[in-house]
PDB file of C-alpha atoms in Angstrom:
ATOM      1  CA  LEU A1363     -17.269  -2.686   9.776  1.00  0.00           C
ATOM      2  CA  ILE A1364     -14.861  -1.973  12.632  1.00  0.00           C
ATOM      3  CA  LEU A1365     -13.362  -5.007  14.343  1.00  0.00           C
ATOM      4  CA  ASP A1366     -10.155  -3.534  15.764  1.00  0.00           C
ATOM      5  CA  ASN A1367      -8.354  -4.663  18.926  1.00  0.00           C
ATOM      6  CA  ASN A1368     -10.013  -8.011  19.507  1.00  0.00           C
ATOM      7  CA  SER A1369      -8.663 -11.496  19.978  1.00  0.00           C
ATOM      8  CA  PHE A1370      -9.955 -12.959  16.740  1.00  0.00           C
ATOM      9  CA  THR A1371      -8.161 -16.015  15.419  1.00  0.00           C
ATOM     10  CA  GLY A1372      -7.908 -17.678  12.027  1.00  0.00           C
ATOM     11  CA  PRO A1373      -8.432 -16.326   8.522  1.00  0.00           C
ATOM     12  CA  ILE A1374     -10.757 -13.488   7.595  1.00  0.00           C
ATOM     13  CA  PRO A1375     -14.144 -15.147   6.997  1.00  0.00           C
ATOM     14  CA  PHE A1376     -14.890 -15.873   3.354  1.00  0.00           C
ATOM     15  CA  THR A1377     -18.462 -14.728   3.981  1.00  0.00           C
ATOM     16  CA  PHE A1378     -17.233 -11.113   4.215  1.00  0.00           C
ATOM     17  CA  ARG A1379     -17.461 -11.077   0.434  1.00  0.00           C
ATOM     18  CA  PHE A1380     -21.269 -11.028   0.768  1.00  0.00           C
ATOM     19  CA  LEU A1381     -21.310  -7.672   2.564  1.00  0.00           C
ATOM     20  CA  LYS A1382     -22.876  -5.663  -0.234  1.00  0.00           C
ATOM     21  CA  SER A1383     -22.246  -1.969   0.460  1.00  0.00           C
ATOM     22  CA  LEU A1384     -19.281  -2.136   2.784  1.00  0.00           C
ATOM     23  CA  ARG A1385     -17.487   1.223   2.867  1.00  0.00           C
ATOM     24  CA  GLU A1386     -14.885   0.574   5.570  1.00  0.00           C
ATOM     25  CA  LEU A1387     -13.160  -2.593   6.707  1.00  0.00           C
ATOM     26  CA  PHE A1388     -11.082  -2.080   9.838  1.00  0.00           C
ATOM     27  CA  LEU A1389      -9.625  -5.273  11.237  1.00  0.00           C
ATOM     28  CA  THR A1390      -6.483  -4.077  12.989  1.00  0.00           C
ATOM     29  CA  ASN A1391      -4.458  -5.217  15.969  1.00  0.00           C
ATOM     30  CA  ASN A1392      -5.677  -8.808  15.905  1.00  0.00           C
ATOM     31  CA  PRO A1393      -2.355 -10.688  15.949  1.00  0.00           C
ATOM     32  CA  TYR A1394      -3.964 -14.102  15.489  1.00  0.00           C
ATOM     33  CA  VAL A1395      -5.863 -13.199  12.324  1.00  0.00           C
ATOM     34  CA  ASN A1396      -3.968 -15.033   9.609  1.00  0.00           C
ATOM     35  CA  GLY A1397      -4.325 -16.510   6.144  1.00  0.00           C
ATOM     36  CA  LYS A1398      -4.327 -14.841   2.734  1.00  0.00           C
ATOM     37  CA  LEU A1399      -6.325 -11.915   1.446  1.00  0.00           C
ATOM     38  CA  ASP A1400      -7.370 -13.231  -1.933  1.00  0.00           C
ATOM     39  CA  GLY A1401      -9.706 -15.909  -0.582  1.00  0.00           C
ATOM     40  CA  PHE A1402     -12.170 -13.443   0.931  1.00  0.00           C
ATOM     41  CA  MET A1403     -11.657 -10.488  -1.339  1.00  0.00           C
ATOM     42  CA  LEU A1404     -12.233 -11.946  -4.768  1.00  0.00           C
ATOM     43  CA  ASN A1405     -15.670 -11.287  -6.149  1.00  0.00           C
ATOM     44  CA  GLY A1406     -16.668  -9.268  -3.103  1.00  0.00           C
ATOM     45  CA  GLY A1407     -19.986  -7.493  -3.177  1.00  0.00           C
ATOM     46  CA  TRP A1408     -18.176  -4.340  -2.065  1.00  0.00           C
ATOM     47  CA  LYS A1409     -15.690  -4.013  -4.927  1.00  0.00           C
ATOM     48  CA  ASP A1410     -17.273  -0.724  -5.936  1.00  0.00           C
ATOM     49  CA  SER A1411     -18.145   0.617  -2.472  1.00  0.00           C
ATOM     50  CA  LEU A1412     -15.105   0.024  -0.233  1.00  0.00           C
ATOM     51  CA  HIS A1413     -13.349   3.325   0.553  1.00  0.00           C
ATOM     52  CA  GLU A1414     -10.977   2.274   3.290  1.00  0.00           C
ATOM     53  CA  MET A1415      -9.287  -1.023   4.121  1.00  0.00           C
ATOM     54  CA  ARG A1416      -7.145  -1.142   7.239  1.00  0.00           C
ATOM     55  CA  LEU A1417      -5.835  -4.595   8.075  1.00  0.00           C
ATOM     56  CA  TYR A1418      -2.637  -3.694   9.908  1.00  0.00           C
ATOM     57  CA  ASN A1419      -0.966  -5.473  12.853  1.00  0.00           C
ATOM     58  CA  ASN A1420      -2.273  -8.942  12.048  1.00  0.00           C
ATOM     59  CA  SER A1421      -0.581 -12.112  10.787  1.00  0.00           C
ATOM     60  CA  LEU A1422      -1.889 -12.061   7.222  1.00  0.00           C
ATOM     61  CA  ALA A1423       0.552 -13.672   4.796  1.00  0.00           C
ATOM     62  CA  GLY A1424       1.197 -14.617   1.190  1.00  0.00           C
ATOM     63  CA  PRO A1425       1.397 -12.386  -1.866  1.00  0.00           C
ATOM     64  CA  LEU A1426      -0.675  -9.247  -2.146  1.00  0.00           C
ATOM     65  CA  PRO A1427      -3.514 -10.073  -4.531  1.00  0.00           C
ATOM     66  CA  THR A1428      -3.568  -8.269  -7.858  1.00  0.00           C
ATOM     67  CA  GLU A1429      -7.328  -7.902  -7.368  1.00  0.00           C
ATOM     68  CA  LEU A1430      -6.622  -5.004  -4.993  1.00  0.00           C
ATOM     69  CA  GLY A1431      -6.482  -2.990  -8.203  1.00  0.00           C
ATOM     70  CA  GLU A1432     -10.154  -3.798  -8.831  1.00  0.00           C
ATOM     71  CA  LEU A1433     -11.404  -1.994  -5.721  1.00  0.00           C
ATOM     72  CA  THR A1434     -12.556   1.000  -7.718  1.00  0.00           C
ATOM     73  CA  SER A1435     -13.650   3.201  -4.772  1.00  0.00           C
ATOM     74  CA  LEU A1436     -10.684   2.507  -2.498  1.00  0.00           C
ATOM     75  CA  ARG A1437      -9.057   5.639  -1.071  1.00  0.00           C
ATOM     76  CA  LYS A1438      -6.897   4.321   1.775  1.00  0.00           C
ATOM     77  CA  LEU A1439      -5.164   0.961   2.001  1.00  0.00           C
ATOM     78  CA  ASP A1440      -3.129   0.013   5.080  1.00  0.00           C
ATOM     79  CA  LEU A1441      -1.785  -3.539   5.174  1.00  0.00           C
ATOM     80  CA  SER A1442       1.213  -2.750   7.364  1.00  0.00           C
ATOM     81  CA  ASN A1443       2.844  -5.041   9.905  1.00  0.00           C
ATOM     82  CA  ASN A1444       1.703  -8.362   8.525  1.00  0.00           C
ATOM     83  CA  GLU A1445       3.661 -11.107   6.782  1.00  0.00           C
ATOM     84  CA  PHE A1446       2.938 -10.349   3.123  1.00  0.00           C
ATOM     85  CA  THR A1447       5.528 -11.619   0.671  1.00  0.00           C
ATOM     86  CA  ASN A1448       6.465 -11.359  -3.007  1.00  0.00           C
ATOM     87  CA  GLU A1449       6.392  -8.165  -5.034  1.00  0.00           C
ATOM     88  CA  ILE A1450       4.169  -5.117  -4.876  1.00  0.00           C
ATOM     89  CA  PRO A1451       1.456  -5.644  -7.512  1.00  0.00           C
ATOM     90  CA  THR A1452       1.485  -3.027 -10.237  1.00  0.00           C
ATOM     91  CA  GLN A1453      -2.327  -3.161 -10.277  1.00  0.00           C
ATOM     92  CA  LEU A1454      -2.448  -1.033  -7.121  1.00  0.00           C
ATOM     93  CA  GLY A1455      -1.832   1.967  -9.345  1.00  0.00           C
ATOM     94  CA  ALA A1456      -5.027   1.218 -11.273  1.00  0.00           C
ATOM     95  CA  VAL A1457      -7.332   2.256  -8.423  1.00  0.00           C
ATOM     96  CA  PRO A1458      -8.672   5.573  -9.742  1.00  0.00           C
ATOM     97  CA  GLY A1459      -8.887   7.659  -6.541  1.00  0.00           C
ATOM     98  CA  ILE A1460      -6.470   5.997  -4.165  1.00  0.00           C
ATOM     99  CA  GLU A1461      -4.778   8.476  -1.821  1.00  0.00           C
ATOM    100  CA  GLU A1462      -2.681   6.272   0.482  1.00  0.00           C
ATOM    101  CA  ILE A1463      -0.919   2.924   0.120  1.00  0.00           C
ATOM    102  CA  ILE A1464       0.766   1.769   3.327  1.00  0.00           C
ATOM    103  CA  LEU A1465       2.606  -1.565   3.117  1.00  0.00           C
ATOM    104  CA  ARG A1466       5.339  -1.071   5.739  1.00  0.00           C
ATOM    105  CA  GLY A1467       6.602  -3.858   7.957  1.00  0.00           C
ATOM    106  CA  ASN A1468       6.003  -6.853   5.707  1.00  0.00           C
ATOM    107  CA  GLN A1469       8.358  -9.134   3.778  1.00  0.00           C
ATOM    108  CA  LEU A1470       7.874  -7.653   0.327  1.00  0.00           C
ATOM    109  CA  VAL A1471      10.692  -8.094  -2.191  1.00  0.00           C
ATOM    110  CA  GLY A1472      11.679  -6.683  -5.560  1.00  0.00           C
ATOM    111  CA  GLY A1473      11.450  -2.996  -6.281  1.00  0.00           C
ATOM    112  CA  ILE A1474       8.812  -0.337  -6.285  1.00  0.00           C
ATOM    113  CA  PRO A1475       7.209  -1.052  -9.649  1.00  0.00           C
ATOM    114  CA  PRO A1476       7.709   1.811 -12.116  1.00  0.00           C
ATOM    115  CA  GLU A1477       4.231   1.008 -13.483  1.00  0.00           C
ATOM    116  CA  LEU A1478       2.793   1.993 -10.109  1.00  0.00           C
ATOM    117  CA  GLY A1479       4.192   5.482 -10.528  1.00  0.00           C
ATOM    118  CA  SER A1480       3.289   5.886 -14.178  1.00  0.00           C
ATOM    119  CA  THR A1481      -0.307   4.702 -13.676  1.00  0.00           C
ATOM    120  CA  LEU A1482      -0.811   6.949 -10.644  1.00  0.00           C
ATOM    121  CA  GLN A1483       0.733   9.860 -12.497  1.00  0.00           C
ATOM    122  CA  GLU A1484      -1.673   9.519 -15.416  1.00  0.00           C
ATOM    123  CA  SER A1485      -4.904   8.697 -13.634  1.00  0.00           C
ATOM    124  CA  ASN A1486      -4.789   9.906 -10.058  1.00  0.00           C
ATOM    125  CA  PHE A1487      -4.301  13.441  -8.898  1.00  0.00           C
ATOM    126  CA  ASP A1488      -5.098  12.721  -5.235  1.00  0.00           C
ATOM    127  CA  PHE A1489      -2.359  10.205  -4.416  1.00  0.00           C
ATOM    128  CA  LYS A1490      -0.361  11.505  -1.433  1.00  0.00           C
ATOM    129  CA  VAL A1491       1.256   8.673   0.569  1.00  0.00           C
ATOM    130  CA  LEU A1492       3.327   5.615  -0.311  1.00  0.00           C
ATOM    131  CA  ASP A1493       4.936   3.823   2.631  1.00  0.00           C
ATOM    132  CA  VAL A1494       6.911   0.673   1.818  1.00  0.00           C
ATOM    133  CA  SER A1495       9.409   0.991   4.668  1.00  0.00           C
ATOM    134  CA  GLY A1496      10.524  -2.026   6.672  1.00  0.00           C
ATOM    135  CA  ASN A1497      10.416  -4.624   3.906  1.00  0.00           C
ATOM    136  CA  ALA A1498      13.095  -6.441   1.916  1.00  0.00           C
ATOM    137  CA  LEU A1499      12.776  -4.361  -1.233  1.00  0.00           C
ATOM    138  CA  THR A1500      15.839  -4.283  -3.438  1.00  0.00           C
ATOM    139  CA  GLY A1501      15.172  -2.146  -6.458  1.00  0.00           C
ATOM    140  CA  THR A1502      17.361  -2.302  -9.536  1.00  0.00           C
ATOM    141  CA  ASP A1503      19.569   0.748 -10.056  1.00  0.00           C
ATOM    142  CA  THR A1504      17.746   3.162  -7.804  1.00  0.00           C
ATOM    143  CA  PRO A1505      15.264   2.644  -4.985  1.00  0.00           C
ATOM    144  CA  ILE A1506      12.812   5.200  -6.343  1.00  0.00           C
ATOM    145  CA  PRO A1507      11.562   4.850  -9.910  1.00  0.00           C
ATOM    146  CA  THR A1508      11.584   8.205 -11.688  1.00  0.00           C
ATOM    147  CA  GLU A1509       7.885   7.649 -12.480  1.00  0.00           C
ATOM    148  CA  LEU A1510       7.071   8.208  -8.787  1.00  0.00           C
ATOM    149  CA  ALA A1511       8.706  11.617  -8.961  1.00  0.00           C
ATOM    150  CA  ARG A1512       6.008  12.722 -11.392  1.00  0.00           C
ATOM    151  CA  ILE A1513       2.980  12.014  -9.187  1.00  0.00           C
ATOM    152  CA  PRO A1514       1.451  15.499  -8.822  1.00  0.00           C
ATOM    153  CA  ARG A1515       0.455  15.602  -5.124  1.00  0.00           C
ATOM    154  CA  LEU A1516       2.817  13.073  -3.557  1.00  0.00           C
ATOM    155  CA  GLN A1517       3.621  14.264  -0.019  1.00  0.00           C
ATOM    156  CA  GLU A1518       5.058  11.236   1.755  1.00  0.00           C
ATOM    157  CA  LEU A1519       7.303   8.567   0.300  1.00  0.00           C
ATOM    158  CA  LYS A1520       8.679   6.279   2.998  1.00  0.00           C
ATOM    159  CA  ILE A1521      11.202   3.682   1.901  1.00  0.00           C
ATOM    160  CA  PHE A1522      13.548   3.418   4.891  1.00  0.00           C
ATOM    161  CA  ASP A1523      14.498   0.101   6.527  1.00  0.00           C
ATOM    162  CA  ASN A1524      14.891  -1.683   3.217  1.00  0.00           C
ATOM    163  CA  PRO A1525      18.563  -2.653   3.696  1.00  0.00           C
ATOM    164  CA  GLN A1526      19.360  -3.064   0.021  1.00  0.00           C
ATOM    165  CA  PHE A1527      18.295   0.496  -0.752  1.00  0.00           C
ATOM    166  CA  GLU A1528      21.229   1.916   1.188  1.00  0.00           C
ATOM    167  CA  THR A1529      23.699   0.510  -1.336  1.00  0.00           C
ATOM    168  CA  LEU A1530      21.911   1.744  -4.452  1.00  0.00           C
ATOM    169  CA  LYS A1531      22.610   4.895  -6.417  1.00  0.00           C
ATOM    170  CA  LYS A1532      20.545   7.874  -5.304  1.00  0.00           C
ATOM    171  CA  PRO A1533      18.272   9.042  -8.108  1.00  0.00           C
ATOM    172  CA  LYS A1534      18.133  12.685  -9.074  1.00  0.00           C
ATOM    173  CA  VAL A1535      14.638  14.029  -8.591  1.00  0.00           C
ATOM    174  CA  SER A1536      13.258  17.450  -9.356  1.00  0.00           C
ATOM    175  CA  LYS A1537      13.581  20.249  -6.816  1.00  0.00           C
ATOM    176  CA  PHE A1538       9.813  20.564  -7.090  1.00  0.00           C
ATOM    177  CA  LEU A1539       9.378  17.045  -5.708  1.00  0.00           C
ATOM    178  CA  CYS A1540      12.112  17.547  -3.114  1.00  0.00           C
ATOM    179  CA  ASN A1541      10.268  20.598  -1.813  1.00  0.00           C
ATOM    180  CA  ARG A1542       6.874  18.828  -1.732  1.00  0.00           C
ATOM    181  CA  VAL A1543       7.768  15.481  -0.185  1.00  0.00           C
ATOM    182  CA  THR A1544       8.003  16.074   3.524  1.00  0.00           C
ATOM    183  CA  THR A1545       9.676  12.952   4.854  1.00  0.00           C
ATOM    184  CA  GLN A1546      13.288  12.904   5.957  1.00  0.00           C
ATOM    185  CA  ALA A1547      13.676   9.371   4.637  1.00  0.00           C
ATOM    186  CA  PHE A1548      12.994  10.608   1.117  1.00  0.00           C
ATOM    187  CA  ALA A1549      16.041  12.862   1.264  1.00  0.00           C
ATOM    188  CA  MET A1550      18.183   9.966   2.504  1.00  0.00           C
ATOM    189  CA  TYR A1551      17.496   7.980  -0.662  1.00  0.00           C
ATOM    190  CA  THR A1552      17.440  10.746  -3.250  1.00  0.00           C
ATOM    191  CA  ASP A1553      19.790  13.381  -4.544  1.00  0.00           C
ATOM    192  CA  CYS A1554      17.802  16.485  -3.594  1.00  0.00           C
TER     193      CYS A1554
END
């Protein structure tokens, strides 16, 4: 279902949950689409079929629902440039084959959950991209949990434009990870 670049207004219709074998949901660049995700996503008929969800450049708000972790076939998730708040749910790491999580340009707080890294490390060998840049993430001691450094195929880790990160201690990460992760921002926030 591709509904990009329209002038839709209001929340995502609750009836979307009845789309039984939905593989792709692209609803991008609709600045007047607002509301929360959890109302339409819970109990969706496509929990086991959705491969790609791109809902960027809208006005969606509220916390990210923990039920994102129940989308068992999800490979790519892009919720960037919305108004999501609260913390990143640890359940995102529970999606068995997820390859990309892009959450940049929201109002997310807290840190990158260490559980996200440890779950992805244990169960997912295809995870390549985590982009949480442009939020209000703070972290605790270090911006990057050491658990993320152990994800086997991680290629991009974008954490820039989180002002609090600049004042935190840079974590030491393995040379192996430093050589694999290709983003300049990664080097800014780590001791490579």
